[in-house]
Coordinates of C-alpha atoms in Angstrom, one line a residue:
Chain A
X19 CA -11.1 14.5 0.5
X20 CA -9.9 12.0 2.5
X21 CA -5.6 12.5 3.1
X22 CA -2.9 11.2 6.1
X23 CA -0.2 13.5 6.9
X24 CA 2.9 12.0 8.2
X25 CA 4.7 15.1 9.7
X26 CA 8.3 13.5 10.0
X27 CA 10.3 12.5 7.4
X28 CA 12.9 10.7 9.3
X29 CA 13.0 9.1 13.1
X30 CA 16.5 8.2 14.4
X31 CA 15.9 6.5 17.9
X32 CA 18.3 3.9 19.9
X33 CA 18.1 0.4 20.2
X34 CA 15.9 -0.2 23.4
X35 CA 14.3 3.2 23.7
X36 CA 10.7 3.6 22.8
X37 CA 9.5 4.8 19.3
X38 CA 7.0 6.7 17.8
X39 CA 5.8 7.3 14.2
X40 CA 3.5 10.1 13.7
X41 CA -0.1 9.9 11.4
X42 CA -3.0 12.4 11.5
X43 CA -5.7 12.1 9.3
X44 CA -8.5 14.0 7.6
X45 CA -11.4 12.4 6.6
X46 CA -15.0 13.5 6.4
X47 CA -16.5 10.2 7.7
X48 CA -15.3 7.1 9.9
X49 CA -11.8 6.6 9.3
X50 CA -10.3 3.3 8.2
X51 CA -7.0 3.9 9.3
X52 CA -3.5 1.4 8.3
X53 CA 0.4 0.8 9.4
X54 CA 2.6 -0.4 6.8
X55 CA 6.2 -1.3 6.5
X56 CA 8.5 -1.2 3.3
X57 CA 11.6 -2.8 3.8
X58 CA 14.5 -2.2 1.0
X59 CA 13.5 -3.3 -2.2
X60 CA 10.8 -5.0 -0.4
X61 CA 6.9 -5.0 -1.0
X62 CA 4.7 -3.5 2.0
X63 CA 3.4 -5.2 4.8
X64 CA 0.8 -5.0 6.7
X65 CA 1.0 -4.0 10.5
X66 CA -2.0 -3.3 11.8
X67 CA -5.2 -1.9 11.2
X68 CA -7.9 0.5 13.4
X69 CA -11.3 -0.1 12.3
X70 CA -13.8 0.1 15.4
X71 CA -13.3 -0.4 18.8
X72 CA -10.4 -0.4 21.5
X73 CA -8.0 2.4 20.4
X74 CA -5.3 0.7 21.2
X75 CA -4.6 -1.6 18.5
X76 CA -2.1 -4.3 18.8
X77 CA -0.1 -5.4 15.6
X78 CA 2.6 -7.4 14.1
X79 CA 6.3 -7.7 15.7
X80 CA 5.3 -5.8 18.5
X81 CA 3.6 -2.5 17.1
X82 CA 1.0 -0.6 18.5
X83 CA -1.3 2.4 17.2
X84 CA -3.7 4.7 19.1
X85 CA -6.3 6.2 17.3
X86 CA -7.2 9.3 18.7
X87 CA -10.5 11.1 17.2
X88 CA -10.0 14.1 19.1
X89 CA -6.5 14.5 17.7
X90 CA -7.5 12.8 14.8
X91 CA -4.2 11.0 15.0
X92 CA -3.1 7.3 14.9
X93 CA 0.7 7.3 15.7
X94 CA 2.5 3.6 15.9
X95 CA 4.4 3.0 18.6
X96 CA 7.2 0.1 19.6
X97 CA 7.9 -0.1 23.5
X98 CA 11.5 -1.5 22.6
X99 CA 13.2 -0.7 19.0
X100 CA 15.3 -3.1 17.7
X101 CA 17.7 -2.6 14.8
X102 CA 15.8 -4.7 12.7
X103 CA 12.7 -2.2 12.8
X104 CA 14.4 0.4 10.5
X105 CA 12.8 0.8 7.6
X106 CA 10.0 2.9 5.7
X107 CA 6.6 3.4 7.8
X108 CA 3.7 4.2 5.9
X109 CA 0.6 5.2 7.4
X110 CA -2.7 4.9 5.0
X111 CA -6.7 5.8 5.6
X112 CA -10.1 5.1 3.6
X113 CA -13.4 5.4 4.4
X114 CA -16.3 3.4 3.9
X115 CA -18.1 4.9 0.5
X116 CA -20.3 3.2 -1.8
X117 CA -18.2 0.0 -2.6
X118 CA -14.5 -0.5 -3.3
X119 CA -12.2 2.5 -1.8
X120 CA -8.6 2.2 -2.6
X121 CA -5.9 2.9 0.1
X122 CA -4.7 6.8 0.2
X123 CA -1.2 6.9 2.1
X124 CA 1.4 9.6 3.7
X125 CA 4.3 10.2 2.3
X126 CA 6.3 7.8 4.6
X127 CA 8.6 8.3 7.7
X128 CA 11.9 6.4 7.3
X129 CA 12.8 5.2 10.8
X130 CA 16.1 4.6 11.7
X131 CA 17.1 2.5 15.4
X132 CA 20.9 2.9 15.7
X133 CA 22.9 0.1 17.9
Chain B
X5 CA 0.6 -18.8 3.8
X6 CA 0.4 -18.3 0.2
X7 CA 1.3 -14.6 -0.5
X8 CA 0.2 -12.0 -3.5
X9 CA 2.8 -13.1 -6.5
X10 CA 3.9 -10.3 -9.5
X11 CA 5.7 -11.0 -12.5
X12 CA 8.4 -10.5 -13.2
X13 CA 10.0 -8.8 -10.5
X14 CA 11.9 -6.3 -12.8
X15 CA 11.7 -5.2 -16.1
X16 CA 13.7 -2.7 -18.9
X17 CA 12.0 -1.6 -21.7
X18 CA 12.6 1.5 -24.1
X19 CA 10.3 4.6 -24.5
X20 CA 7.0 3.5 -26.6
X21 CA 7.8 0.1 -26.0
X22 CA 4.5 -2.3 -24.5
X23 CA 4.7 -3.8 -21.0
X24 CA 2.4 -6.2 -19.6
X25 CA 2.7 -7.0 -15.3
X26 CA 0.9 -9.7 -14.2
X27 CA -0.2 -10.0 -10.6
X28 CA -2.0 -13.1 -8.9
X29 CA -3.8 -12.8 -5.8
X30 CA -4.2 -14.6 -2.2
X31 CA -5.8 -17.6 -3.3
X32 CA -9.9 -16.7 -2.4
X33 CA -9.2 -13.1 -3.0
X34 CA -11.6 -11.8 -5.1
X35 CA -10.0 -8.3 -4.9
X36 CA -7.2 -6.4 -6.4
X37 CA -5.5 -3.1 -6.5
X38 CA -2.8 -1.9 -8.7
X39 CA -0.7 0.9 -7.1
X40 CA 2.5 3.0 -8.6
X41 CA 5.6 4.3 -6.3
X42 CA 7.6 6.5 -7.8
X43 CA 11.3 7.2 -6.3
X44 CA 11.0 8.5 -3.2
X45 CA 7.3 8.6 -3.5
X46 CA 4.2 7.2 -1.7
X47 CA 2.2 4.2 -3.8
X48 CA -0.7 6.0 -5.7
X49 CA -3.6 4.2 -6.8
X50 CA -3.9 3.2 -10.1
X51 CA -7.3 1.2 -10.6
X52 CA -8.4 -1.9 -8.6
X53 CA -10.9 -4.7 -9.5
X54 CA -14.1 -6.5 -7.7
X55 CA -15.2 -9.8 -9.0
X56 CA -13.8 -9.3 -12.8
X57 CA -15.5 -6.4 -13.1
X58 CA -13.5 -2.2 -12.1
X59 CA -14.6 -1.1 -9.0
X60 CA -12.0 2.3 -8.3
X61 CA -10.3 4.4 -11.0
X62 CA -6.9 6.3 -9.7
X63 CA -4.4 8.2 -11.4
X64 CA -4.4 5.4 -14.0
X65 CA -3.1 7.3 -17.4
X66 CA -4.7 6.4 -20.4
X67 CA -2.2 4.6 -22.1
X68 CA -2.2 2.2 -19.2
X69 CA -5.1 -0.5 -19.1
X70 CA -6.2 -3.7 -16.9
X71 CA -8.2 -6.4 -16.0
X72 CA -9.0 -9.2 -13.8
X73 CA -9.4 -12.5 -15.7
X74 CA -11.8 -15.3 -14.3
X75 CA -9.5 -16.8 -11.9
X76 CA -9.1 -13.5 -10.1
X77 CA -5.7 -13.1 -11.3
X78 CA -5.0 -9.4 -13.1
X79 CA -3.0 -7.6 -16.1
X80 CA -1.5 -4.0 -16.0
X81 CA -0.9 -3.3 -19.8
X82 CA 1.3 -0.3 -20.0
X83 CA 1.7 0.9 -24.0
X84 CA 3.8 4.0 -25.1
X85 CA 5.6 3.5 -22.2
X86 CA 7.3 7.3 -20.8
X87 CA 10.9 7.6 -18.9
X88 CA 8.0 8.9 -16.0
X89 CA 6.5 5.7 -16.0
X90 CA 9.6 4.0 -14.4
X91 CA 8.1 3.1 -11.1
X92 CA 7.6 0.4 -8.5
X93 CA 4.3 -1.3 -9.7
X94 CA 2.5 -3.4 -6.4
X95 CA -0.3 -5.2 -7.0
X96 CA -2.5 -5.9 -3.4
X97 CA -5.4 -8.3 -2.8
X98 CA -8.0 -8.1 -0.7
X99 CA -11.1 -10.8 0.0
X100 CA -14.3 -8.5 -0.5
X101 CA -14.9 -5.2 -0.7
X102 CA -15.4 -3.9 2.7
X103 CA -13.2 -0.6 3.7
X104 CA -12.4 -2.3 6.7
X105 CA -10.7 -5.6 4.3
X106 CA -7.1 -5.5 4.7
X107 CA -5.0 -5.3 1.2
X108 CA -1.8 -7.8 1.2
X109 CA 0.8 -6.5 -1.1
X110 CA 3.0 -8.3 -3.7
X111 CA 6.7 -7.6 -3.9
X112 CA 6.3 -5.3 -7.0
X113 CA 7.8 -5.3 -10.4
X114 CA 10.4 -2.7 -10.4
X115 CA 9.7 -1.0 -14.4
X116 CA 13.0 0.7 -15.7
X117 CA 11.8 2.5 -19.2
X118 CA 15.1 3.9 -20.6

């Protein structure tokens, strides 16, 4: 069955200093793989998305994600964190099937960029 | 743009009461998921629909039911509601079924059962 792990619960990094937020994946054909953000009280929003292609995907507000099939990873990444990026990460993955497939997610990675 | 809309945003009900959360897509979606977070918890799927018709089944309990009406917006009908069914309820939309589609989420309707 198709999962995402998300191996950190929590990411404290300062204002300025390059993050990372960590996704491997297991699925047993091409993987569909998705960033998400949850703001407080807030529905989630969609980042970016790796589907075919460049691994480097660019996305919203400055994110990036690598996909990695060796490593079977797909970790986001922000050059500069601002304080405004702290919130709940959620990294998701499907695979195509025989129609509809419904979004399977990690447990989230609350990241926190301290002034 | 025109977002996914949920109503209502929150609701209270009491153990065995009914609740009904409506969710209305991106205007063209044809698509739409219904997923559950639980405090502290990642959204599970519930059930999501193709065209009026259910395409997925998730953890979706039996005394829960759904449907997509014919101008794509959907229902979550939740009877004999449980304290464990207090929950976030997002409702995403989609426009067609590929894997690679990107699902837009709604702002959720926060269900307190007491």
């Amino acid at each position: 069955a198709q999962s995402v792990a998300q191996p950190e619960d929590q990411v404290n990094v300062a204002e300025g200093n390059p993050l990372t937020v960590k996704c491997t994946y297991s699925v047993s054909g091409n993987p569909y793989l998705f960033w998400y953000v949850q703001y407080p009280n807030r529905g989630l929003q969609f980042l970016l998305k790796y589907i075919t292609g460049d691994n480097l995907v660019k996305g919203s507000y400055g994110f990036e994600a690598e996909f990695n099939k060796s490593q079977t990873s797909f970790h986001l990444k922000k050059p500069s964190a601002l304080v405004s990026d702290s919130a709940l990460y959620f990294c998701a993955v499907k695979f195509w099937d025989s129609g509809n497939t419904p979004l399977v997610f990690g447990k989230g990675t609350r990241l926190s960029v301290i002034a | 743009a025109a977002g996914v809309i949920q109503s209502p945003r929150h609701l209270i009900k009491e153990k065995r009461e009914t609740a009904t959360l409506k969710c209305y897509p991106i205007p063209r979606h044809d698509t739409v998921y219904w997923y559950q977070q639980g405090p502290g918890q990642d959204p599970q799927f519930l059930i999501s629909f193709y065209e009026k018709m259910q395409s997925d089944k998730g953890s979706i309990p039996d005394r829960f039911s759904a449907q997509q009406f014919s101008d794509y917006h959907s229902e979550l009908n939740m009877s004999s509601l449980e304290l464990g069914d207090s929950a976030l309820y997002f409702c995403a939309s989609s426009l067609g079924q590929g894997a690679g589609e990107t699902q837009y989420f709604g702002p959720g309707t926060r269900l307190l059962v007491l």
